[in-house]
Amino acid sequence: GQNIDQPTEMTATEGAIVQINCTYQTSGFNGLFWYQQHAGEAPTFLSYNVLDGLEEKGRFSSFLSRSKGYSYLLLKELQMKDSASYLCAVRAPATDKLIFGTGTRLQVFP
Amino acid sequence: DADVTQTPRNRITKTGKRIMLECSQTKGHDRMYWYRQDPGLGLRLIYYSFDVKDINKGEISDGYSVSRQAQAKFSLSLESAIPNQTALYFCATSDDRTGGSETQYFGPGTRLLVL
Protein backbone atom coordinates (compact mmCIF):
# COMPACT_ATOMS: atom_id res chain seq x y z
CA GLY A 1 0.00 0.00 0.00
CA GLN A 2 0.91 3.66 -0.23
CA ASN A 3 0.98 5.78 2.87
CA ILE A 4 2.45 9.19 3.57
CA ASP A 5 2.07 10.74 7.01
CA GLN A 6 2.53 14.34 8.07
CA PRO A 7 1.27 16.25 11.10
CA THR A 8 -1.97 18.04 10.36
CA GLU A 9 -1.14 21.37 11.94
CA MET A 10 1.81 23.18 13.48
CA THR A 11 2.32 26.61 14.95
CA ALA A 12 5.49 28.64 15.35
CA THR A 13 6.68 32.15 16.11
CA GLU A 14 8.11 34.64 13.67
CA GLY A 15 11.91 34.35 13.55
CA ALA A 16 11.93 30.82 14.93
CA ILE A 17 12.84 27.49 13.32
CA VAL A 18 10.29 24.77 12.58
CA GLN A 19 10.71 21.20 11.38
CA ILE A 20 7.91 19.45 9.50
CA ASN A 21 8.24 15.68 9.38
CA CYS A 22 7.06 13.25 6.73
CA THR A 23 7.15 9.47 6.90
CA TYR A 24 6.31 7.29 3.95
CA GLN A 25 5.62 3.69 3.06
CA THR A 26 5.33 3.27 -0.68
CA SER A 27 5.78 0.39 -3.11
CA GLY A 28 8.59 2.23 -4.86
CA PHE A 29 10.64 5.38 -4.50
CA ASN A 30 12.09 7.75 -7.05
CA GLY A 31 12.44 10.96 -5.14
CA LEU A 32 10.63 13.05 -2.56
CA PHE A 33 9.28 16.54 -3.11
CA TRP A 34 8.15 19.27 -0.78
CA TYR A 35 5.62 21.84 -1.97
CA GLN A 36 4.26 24.99 -0.37
CA GLN A 37 0.60 25.84 -0.83
CA HIS A 38 -1.03 29.05 0.36
CA ALA A 39 -4.75 28.82 1.00
CA GLY A 40 -6.73 28.61 -2.24
CA GLU A 41 -3.61 28.71 -4.39
CA ALA A 42 -1.59 26.23 -6.40
CA PRO A 43 1.17 24.16 -4.81
CA THR A 44 4.64 25.49 -5.63
CA PHE A 45 7.85 23.48 -5.62
CA LEU A 46 10.20 23.91 -2.66
CA SER A 47 12.68 21.07 -2.64
CA TYR A 48 13.64 17.67 -3.98
CA ASN A 49 15.59 14.79 -2.38
CA VAL A 50 16.48 11.48 -3.96
CA LEU A 51 19.66 10.59 -2.05
CA ASP A 52 20.09 10.48 1.71
CA GLY A 53 21.14 13.70 3.32
CA LEU A 54 20.37 17.35 3.59
CA GLU A 55 19.58 19.74 0.74
CA GLU A 56 19.77 23.42 1.65
CA LYS A 57 18.09 26.21 -0.23
CA GLY A 58 18.20 29.55 1.53
CA ARG A 59 15.95 29.52 4.57
CA PHE A 60 14.56 26.10 3.64
CA SER A 61 16.31 22.75 3.97
CA SER A 62 15.05 19.24 3.36
CA PHE A 63 16.42 15.97 4.68
CA LEU A 64 15.90 12.41 3.51
CA SER A 65 16.60 8.98 4.99
CA ARG A 66 15.50 6.31 2.56
CA SER A 67 16.19 3.43 4.94
CA LYS A 68 13.85 4.98 7.51
CA GLY A 69 11.25 6.21 5.02
CA TYR A 70 11.60 9.64 6.55
CA SER A 71 12.02 13.22 5.45
CA TYR A 72 11.75 16.60 7.07
CA LEU A 73 11.48 20.17 5.89
CA LEU A 74 13.28 22.73 8.02
CA LEU A 75 12.23 26.36 7.83
CA LYS A 76 14.53 28.92 9.45
CA GLU A 77 13.98 32.57 10.34
CA LEU A 78 10.27 32.16 9.97
CA GLN A 79 8.30 34.97 8.40
CA MET A 80 4.58 35.63 8.46
CA LYS A 81 4.39 34.80 4.76
CA ASP A 82 5.53 31.24 5.56
CA SER A 83 2.05 30.56 6.95
CA ALA A 84 0.84 27.95 4.46
CA SER A 85 0.36 24.24 3.98
CA TYR A 86 3.41 22.12 3.25
CA LEU A 87 2.90 19.02 1.15
CA CYS A 88 5.20 16.01 1.11
CA ALA A 89 5.03 13.89 -2.07
CA VAL A 90 6.81 10.70 -3.10
CA ARG A 91 7.41 9.99 -6.78
CA ALA A 92 6.76 6.48 -8.06
CA PRO A 93 9.37 4.87 -10.28
CA ALA A 94 8.75 4.70 -14.04
CA THR A 95 5.36 6.43 -14.02
CA ASP A 96 6.58 9.61 -12.30
CA LYS A 97 3.26 9.77 -10.48
CA LEU A 98 3.33 11.76 -7.27
CA ILE A 99 1.71 10.40 -4.13
CA PHE A 100 0.86 13.24 -1.77
CA GLY A 101 0.52 13.37 1.95
CA THR A 102 -2.42 15.31 3.36
CA GLY A 103 -0.24 18.33 4.09
CA THR A 104 0.80 20.20 7.21
CA ARG A 105 -0.82 23.55 7.88
CA LEU A 106 1.72 25.89 9.45
CA GLN A 107 0.64 29.05 11.22
CA VAL A 108 3.30 31.63 12.05
CA PHE A 109 2.45 34.09 14.81
CA PRO A 110 4.10 37.44 15.53
CA ASP B 1 1.55 35.10 -18.63
CA ALA B 2 1.02 32.01 -16.53
CA ASP B 3 2.57 28.80 -17.84
CA VAL B 4 -0.39 26.61 -16.78
CA THR B 5 -3.89 28.04 -16.98
CA GLN B 6 -7.23 26.62 -15.98
CA THR B 7 -10.74 27.68 -16.92
CA PRO B 8 -13.07 28.34 -15.32
CA ARG B 9 -11.54 29.40 -12.01
CA ASN B 10 -14.83 28.98 -10.18
CA ARG B 11 -17.93 27.07 -11.14
CA ILE B 12 -21.25 26.33 -9.51
CA THR B 13 -23.37 23.63 -11.08
CA LYS B 14 -26.30 21.40 -10.24
CA THR B 15 -26.44 17.67 -9.70
CA GLY B 16 -26.71 15.78 -12.97
CA LYS B 17 -25.19 18.48 -15.16
CA ARG B 18 -22.25 17.82 -17.44
CA ILE B 19 -19.33 20.17 -17.04
CA MET B 20 -15.86 20.49 -18.47
CA LEU B 21 -12.77 21.92 -16.86
CA GLU B 22 -10.01 22.98 -19.20
CA CYS B 23 -6.27 23.18 -18.81
CA SER B 24 -3.72 24.75 -21.14
CA GLN B 25 0.03 24.99 -20.82
CA THR B 26 2.79 26.86 -22.60
CA LYS B 27 5.67 24.97 -20.98
CA GLY B 28 6.00 22.52 -23.86
CA HIS B 29 5.61 19.58 -21.50
CA ASP B 30 4.32 16.23 -22.69
CA ARG B 31 2.94 15.06 -19.36
CA MET B 32 -0.26 16.45 -17.89
CA TYR B 33 -2.25 15.52 -14.79
CA TRP B 34 -5.58 16.23 -13.14
CA TYR B 35 -5.90 16.21 -9.34
CA ARG B 36 -8.63 17.02 -6.90
CA GLN B 37 -8.01 18.40 -3.45
CA ASP B 38 -10.36 17.97 -0.52
CA PRO B 39 -9.82 19.18 3.05
CA GLY B 40 -8.04 16.51 5.07
CA LEU B 41 -7.45 14.27 2.05
CA GLY B 42 -4.69 16.02 0.21
CA LEU B 43 -4.18 15.92 -3.54
CA ARG B 44 -5.47 12.83 -5.30
CA LEU B 45 -4.73 11.90 -8.92
CA ILE B 46 -7.74 11.56 -11.22
CA TYR B 47 -6.15 11.03 -14.65
CA TYR B 48 -2.79 11.55 -16.28
CA SER B 49 -1.49 11.67 -19.83
CA PHE B 50 2.08 11.21 -21.03
CA ASP B 51 1.35 12.35 -24.57
CA VAL B 52 -1.59 13.00 -26.86
CA LYS B 53 -2.23 9.29 -27.45
CA ASP B 54 -1.66 8.17 -23.87
CA ILE B 55 -4.37 8.46 -21.18
CA ASN B 56 -4.19 6.69 -17.82
CA LYS B 57 -6.51 6.42 -14.86
CA GLY B 58 -5.35 7.67 -11.51
CA GLU B 59 -6.56 6.57 -8.10
CA ILE B 60 -10.03 8.18 -8.28
CA SER B 61 -11.15 8.20 -11.94
CA ASP B 62 -14.75 7.02 -11.43
CA GLY B 63 -17.23 9.68 -12.50
CA TYR B 64 -14.64 11.55 -14.58
CA SER B 65 -13.34 11.44 -18.13
CA VAL B 66 -10.56 13.31 -19.89
CA SER B 67 -9.55 14.41 -23.34
CA ARG B 68 -6.07 15.33 -24.54
CA GLN B 69 -6.85 17.51 -27.52
CA ALA B 70 -3.27 18.58 -28.13
CA GLN B 71 0.06 18.56 -26.36
CA ALA B 72 -0.89 21.80 -24.66
CA LYS B 73 -4.51 20.99 -23.72
CA PHE B 74 -6.00 18.50 -21.28
CA SER B 75 -9.67 18.66 -20.33
CA LEU B 76 -11.51 17.02 -17.46
CA SER B 77 -15.22 16.23 -17.75
CA LEU B 78 -17.79 15.36 -15.16
CA GLU B 79 -20.48 13.57 -17.17
CA SER B 80 -23.13 13.85 -14.48
CA ALA B 81 -21.96 15.95 -11.56
CA ILE B 82 -22.75 14.89 -8.00
CA PRO B 83 -22.30 16.84 -4.74
CA ASN B 84 -19.32 14.79 -3.54
CA GLN B 85 -17.41 16.04 -6.58
CA THR B 86 -17.34 19.43 -4.93
CA ALA B 87 -13.62 20.12 -4.59
CA LEU B 88 -10.66 22.17 -5.74
CA TYR B 89 -9.30 20.78 -9.02
CA PHE B 90 -5.73 21.25 -10.17
CA CYS B 91 -4.09 20.58 -13.49
CA ALA B 92 -0.33 19.97 -13.53
CA THR B 93 2.39 19.39 -16.12
CA SER B 94 5.86 17.89 -16.12
CA ASP B 95 8.68 17.25 -18.53
CA ASP B 96 8.98 13.80 -20.07
CA ARG B 97 12.31 13.03 -18.48
CA THR B 98 11.91 10.23 -15.97
CA GLY B 99 13.51 10.90 -12.62
CA GLY B 100 15.66 13.86 -11.78
CA SER B 101 14.58 16.96 -9.97
CA GLU B 102 12.03 17.92 -12.61
CA THR B 103 8.92 18.72 -10.69
CA GLN B 104 5.27 19.06 -11.60
CA TYR B 105 3.97 22.57 -12.23
CA PHE B 106 0.45 23.32 -11.10
CA GLY B 107 -2.23 25.53 -12.55
CA PRO B 108 -4.12 27.99 -10.33
CA GLY B 109 -7.00 25.59 -9.67
CA THR B 110 -10.73 25.44 -10.36
CA ARG B 111 -13.08 25.64 -7.40
CA LEU B 112 -16.16 23.53 -8.21
CA LEU B 113 -19.37 23.47 -6.20
CA VAL B 114 -22.04 20.91 -7.09
CA LEU B 115 -25.43 21.66 -5.57
Tab-separated table of C-alpha atoms in Angstrom:
chain	number	residue	atom	x	y	z
A	1	GLY	CA	0.000	0.000	0.000
A	2	GLN	CA	0.908	3.656	-0.226
A	3	ASN	CA	0.977	5.777	2.875
A	4	ILE	CA	2.455	9.186	3.568
A	5	ASP	CA	2.073	10.739	7.013
A	6	GLN	CA	2.527	14.337	8.072
A	7	PRO	CA	1.269	16.248	11.100
A	8	THR	CA	-1.973	18.036	10.358
A	9	GLU	CA	-1.135	21.375	11.935
A	10	MET	CA	1.813	23.176	13.483
A	11	THR	CA	2.318	26.614	14.947
A	12	ALA	CA	5.490	28.645	15.353
A	13	THR	CA	6.681	32.150	16.112
A	14	GLU	CA	8.112	34.644	13.666
A	15	GLY	CA	11.906	34.353	13.547
A	16	ALA	CA	11.932	30.818	14.931
A	17	ILE	CA	12.835	27.489	13.320
A	18	VAL	CA	10.285	24.773	12.582
A	19	GLN	CA	10.714	21.197	11.380
A	20	ILE	CA	7.912	19.449	9.497
A	21	ASN	CA	8.238	15.678	9.383
A	22	CYS	CA	7.060	13.252	6.726
A	23	THR	CA	7.151	9.471	6.897
A	24	TYR	CA	6.314	7.287	3.945
A	25	GLN	CA	5.618	3.688	3.061
A	26	THR	CA	5.330	3.265	-0.680
A	27	SER	CA	5.778	0.387	-3.110
A	28	GLY	CA	8.591	2.234	-4.862
A	29	PHE	CA	10.638	5.379	-4.495
A	30	ASN	CA	12.091	7.750	-7.054
A	31	GLY	CA	12.441	10.956	-5.139
A	32	LEU	CA	10.629	13.048	-2.556
A	33	PHE	CA	9.279	16.537	-3.110
A	34	TRP	CA	8.151	19.275	-0.784
A	35	TYR	CA	5.617	21.837	-1.968
A	36	GLN	CA	4.265	24.993	-0.365
A	37	GLN	CA	0.603	25.843	-0.826
A	38	HIS	CA	-1.033	29.047	0.356
A	39	ALA	CA	-4.751	28.820	1.000
A	40	GLY	CA	-6.727	28.609	-2.243
A	41	GLU	CA	-3.610	28.714	-4.390
A	42	ALA	CA	-1.588	26.226	-6.403
A	43	PRO	CA	1.174	24.162	-4.806
A	44	THR	CA	4.639	25.489	-5.629
A	45	PHE	CA	7.847	23.480	-5.620
A	46	LEU	CA	10.198	23.910	-2.656
A	47	SER	CA	12.680	21.067	-2.642
A	48	TYR	CA	13.644	17.668	-3.975
A	49	ASN	CA	15.592	14.791	-2.385
A	50	VAL	CA	16.476	11.479	-3.963
A	51	LEU	CA	19.662	10.588	-2.053
A	52	ASP	CA	20.089	10.476	1.711
A	53	GLY	CA	21.142	13.696	3.316
A	54	LEU	CA	20.368	17.353	3.589
A	55	GLU	CA	19.579	19.744	0.745
A	56	GLU	CA	19.775	23.416	1.653
A	57	LYS	CA	18.093	26.214	-0.230
A	58	GLY	CA	18.202	29.548	1.527
A	59	ARG	CA	15.945	29.516	4.568
A	60	PHE	CA	14.563	26.097	3.639
A	61	SER	CA	16.315	22.745	3.971
A	62	SER	CA	15.053	19.237	3.361
A	63	PHE	CA	16.421	15.966	4.683
A	64	LEU	CA	15.903	12.406	3.506
A	65	SER	CA	16.600	8.984	4.994
A	66	ARG	CA	15.501	6.307	2.559
A	67	SER	CA	16.194	3.425	4.941
A	68	LYS	CA	13.849	4.981	7.514
A	69	GLY	CA	11.252	6.213	5.019
A	70	TYR	CA	11.597	9.643	6.548
A	71	SER	CA	12.019	13.220	5.450
A	72	TYR	CA	11.754	16.597	7.071
A	73	LEU	CA	11.476	20.172	5.888
A	74	LEU	CA	13.277	22.731	8.019
A	75	LEU	CA	12.235	26.358	7.835
A	76	LYS	CA	14.529	28.921	9.454
A	77	GLU	CA	13.985	32.574	10.344
A	78	LEU	CA	10.266	32.164	9.972
A	79	GLN	CA	8.297	34.968	8.398
A	80	MET	CA	4.585	35.632	8.456
A	81	LYS	CA	4.392	34.798	4.759
A	82	ASP	CA	5.532	31.245	5.563
A	83	SER	CA	2.053	30.560	6.948
A	84	ALA	CA	0.844	27.955	4.457
A	85	SER	CA	0.355	24.239	3.985
A	86	TYR	CA	3.414	22.123	3.255
A	87	LEU	CA	2.902	19.019	1.152
A	88	CYS	CA	5.199	16.012	1.110
A	89	ALA	CA	5.029	13.894	-2.069
A	90	VAL	CA	6.808	10.697	-3.097
A	91	ARG	CA	7.406	9.988	-6.777
A	92	ALA	CA	6.758	6.482	-8.056
A	93	PRO	CA	9.368	4.870	-10.282
A	94	ALA	CA	8.751	4.700	-14.042
A	95	THR	CA	5.359	6.429	-14.021
A	96	ASP	CA	6.576	9.609	-12.299
A	97	LYS	CA	3.261	9.772	-10.479
A	98	LEU	CA	3.330	11.762	-7.266
A	99	ILE	CA	1.714	10.402	-4.128
A	100	PHE	CA	0.857	13.239	-1.772
A	101	GLY	CA	0.520	13.372	1.950
A	102	THR	CA	-2.417	15.309	3.356
A	103	GLY	CA	-0.242	18.326	4.087
A	104	THR	CA	0.796	20.201	7.211
A	105	ARG	CA	-0.817	23.547	7.881
A	106	LEU	CA	1.724	25.887	9.448
A	107	GLN	CA	0.642	29.051	11.216
A	108	VAL	CA	3.304	31.635	12.046
A	109	PHE	CA	2.450	34.087	14.808
A	110	PRO	CA	4.097	37.443	15.531
B	1	ASP	CA	1.548	35.103	-18.625
B	2	ALA	CA	1.022	32.009	-16.530
B	3	ASP	CA	2.573	28.799	-17.839
B	4	VAL	CA	-0.385	26.614	-16.781
B	5	THR	CA	-3.892	28.045	-16.983
B	6	GLN	CA	-7.227	26.615	-15.977
B	7	THR	CA	-10.736	27.676	-16.920
B	8	PRO	CA	-13.068	28.344	-15.316
B	9	ARG	CA	-11.539	29.401	-12.007
B	10	ASN	CA	-14.829	28.984	-10.181
B	11	ARG	CA	-17.934	27.067	-11.143
B	12	ILE	CA	-21.252	26.334	-9.506
B	13	THR	CA	-23.370	23.628	-11.084
B	14	LYS	CA	-26.301	21.404	-10.245
B	15	THR	CA	-26.443	17.671	-9.697
B	16	GLY	CA	-26.712	15.784	-12.965
B	17	LYS	CA	-25.191	18.482	-15.157
B	18	ARG	CA	-22.254	17.821	-17.441
B	19	ILE	CA	-19.331	20.166	-17.036
B	20	MET	CA	-15.858	20.485	-18.472
B	21	LEU	CA	-12.768	21.920	-16.857
B	22	GLU	CA	-10.012	22.979	-19.197
B	23	CYS	CA	-6.270	23.180	-18.807
B	24	SER	CA	-3.721	24.752	-21.139
B	25	GLN	CA	0.033	24.989	-20.816
B	26	THR	CA	2.795	26.865	-22.596
B	27	LYS	CA	5.668	24.975	-20.983
B	28	GLY	CA	5.997	22.519	-23.857
B	29	HIS	CA	5.607	19.575	-21.502
B	30	ASP	CA	4.322	16.226	-22.695
B	31	ARG	CA	2.938	15.058	-19.362
B	32	MET	CA	-0.261	16.447	-17.892
B	33	TYR	CA	-2.251	15.516	-14.785
B	34	TRP	CA	-5.583	16.230	-13.138
B	35	TYR	CA	-5.898	16.211	-9.342
B	36	ARG	CA	-8.631	17.018	-6.902
B	37	GLN	CA	-8.005	18.397	-3.446
B	38	ASP	CA	-10.356	17.970	-0.520
B	39	PRO	CA	-9.815	19.180	3.050
B	40	GLY	CA	-8.043	16.508	5.071
B	41	LEU	CA	-7.454	14.274	2.054
B	42	GLY	CA	-4.688	16.023	0.208
B	43	LEU	CA	-4.176	15.922	-3.543
B	44	ARG	CA	-5.467	12.831	-5.301
B	45	LEU	CA	-4.734	11.904	-8.916
B	46	ILE	CA	-7.742	11.559	-11.224
B	47	TYR	CA	-6.147	11.027	-14.648
B	48	TYR	CA	-2.794	11.552	-16.279
B	49	SER	CA	-1.491	11.672	-19.828
B	50	PHE	CA	2.077	11.209	-21.025
B	51	ASP	CA	1.353	12.353	-24.572
B	52	VAL	CA	-1.592	12.999	-26.862
B	53	LYS	CA	-2.233	9.293	-27.446
B	54	ASP	CA	-1.664	8.174	-23.875
B	55	ILE	CA	-4.367	8.460	-21.177
B	56	ASN	CA	-4.192	6.688	-17.818
B	57	LYS	CA	-6.513	6.422	-14.856
B	58	GLY	CA	-5.354	7.671	-11.507
B	59	GLU	CA	-6.559	6.573	-8.100
B	60	ILE	CA	-10.026	8.179	-8.281
B	61	SER	CA	-11.147	8.200	-11.938
B	62	ASP	CA	-14.751	7.016	-11.433
B	63	GLY	CA	-17.225	9.684	-12.504
B	64	TYR	CA	-14.640	11.549	-14.576
B	65	SER	CA	-13.343	11.438	-18.127
B	66	VAL	CA	-10.562	13.310	-19.888
B	67	SER	CA	-9.550	14.413	-23.338
B	68	ARG	CA	-6.066	15.329	-24.538
B	69	GLN	CA	-6.854	17.509	-27.518
B	70	ALA	CA	-3.267	18.581	-28.129
B	71	GLN	CA	0.064	18.558	-26.358
B	72	ALA	CA	-0.893	21.802	-24.661
B	73	LYS	CA	-4.506	20.995	-23.724
B	74	PHE	CA	-6.000	18.502	-21.280
B	75	SER	CA	-9.672	18.660	-20.335
B	76	LEU	CA	-11.510	17.017	-17.463
B	77	SER	CA	-15.220	16.235	-17.748
B	78	LEU	CA	-17.793	15.356	-15.159
B	79	GLU	CA	-20.479	13.572	-17.174
B	80	SER	CA	-23.126	13.847	-14.481
B	81	ALA	CA	-21.956	15.950	-11.564
B	82	ILE	CA	-22.751	14.891	-7.998
B	83	PRO	CA	-22.300	16.844	-4.743
B	84	ASN	CA	-19.322	14.788	-3.544
B	85	GLN	CA	-17.410	16.036	-6.579
B	86	THR	CA	-17.335	19.434	-4.934
B	87	ALA	CA	-13.619	20.118	-4.593
B	88	LEU	CA	-10.656	22.165	-5.742
B	89	TYR	CA	-9.304	20.782	-9.018
B	90	PHE	CA	-5.731	21.248	-10.171
B	91	CYS	CA	-4.087	20.584	-13.493
B	92	ALA	CA	-0.333	19.971	-13.529
B	93	THR	CA	2.386	19.391	-16.120
B	94	SER	CA	5.861	17.889	-16.117
B	95	ASP	CA	8.684	17.246	-18.530
B	96	ASP	CA	8.983	13.802	-20.068
B	97	ARG	CA	12.309	13.034	-18.478
B	98	THR	CA	11.909	10.234	-15.966
B	99	GLY	CA	13.513	10.901	-12.621
B	100	GLY	CA	15.663	13.862	-11.775
B	101	SER	CA	14.585	16.956	-9.966
B	102	GLU	CA	12.031	17.918	-12.607
B	103	THR	CA	8.917	18.717	-10.692
B	104	GLN	CA	5.268	19.063	-11.599
B	105	TYR	CA	3.968	22.569	-12.231
B	106	PHE	CA	0.452	23.316	-11.100
B	107	GLY	CA	-2.233	25.526	-12.549
B	108	PRO	CA	-4.122	27.991	-10.330
B	109	GLY	CA	-6.997	25.587	-9.673
B	110	THR	CA	-10.727	25.435	-10.359
B	111	ARG	CA	-13.080	25.635	-7.404
B	112	LEU	CA	-16.156	23.527	-8.210
B	113	LEU	CA	-19.365	23.469	-6.197
B	114	VAL	CA	-22.037	20.908	-7.091
B	115	LEU	CA	-25.431	21.660	-5.568
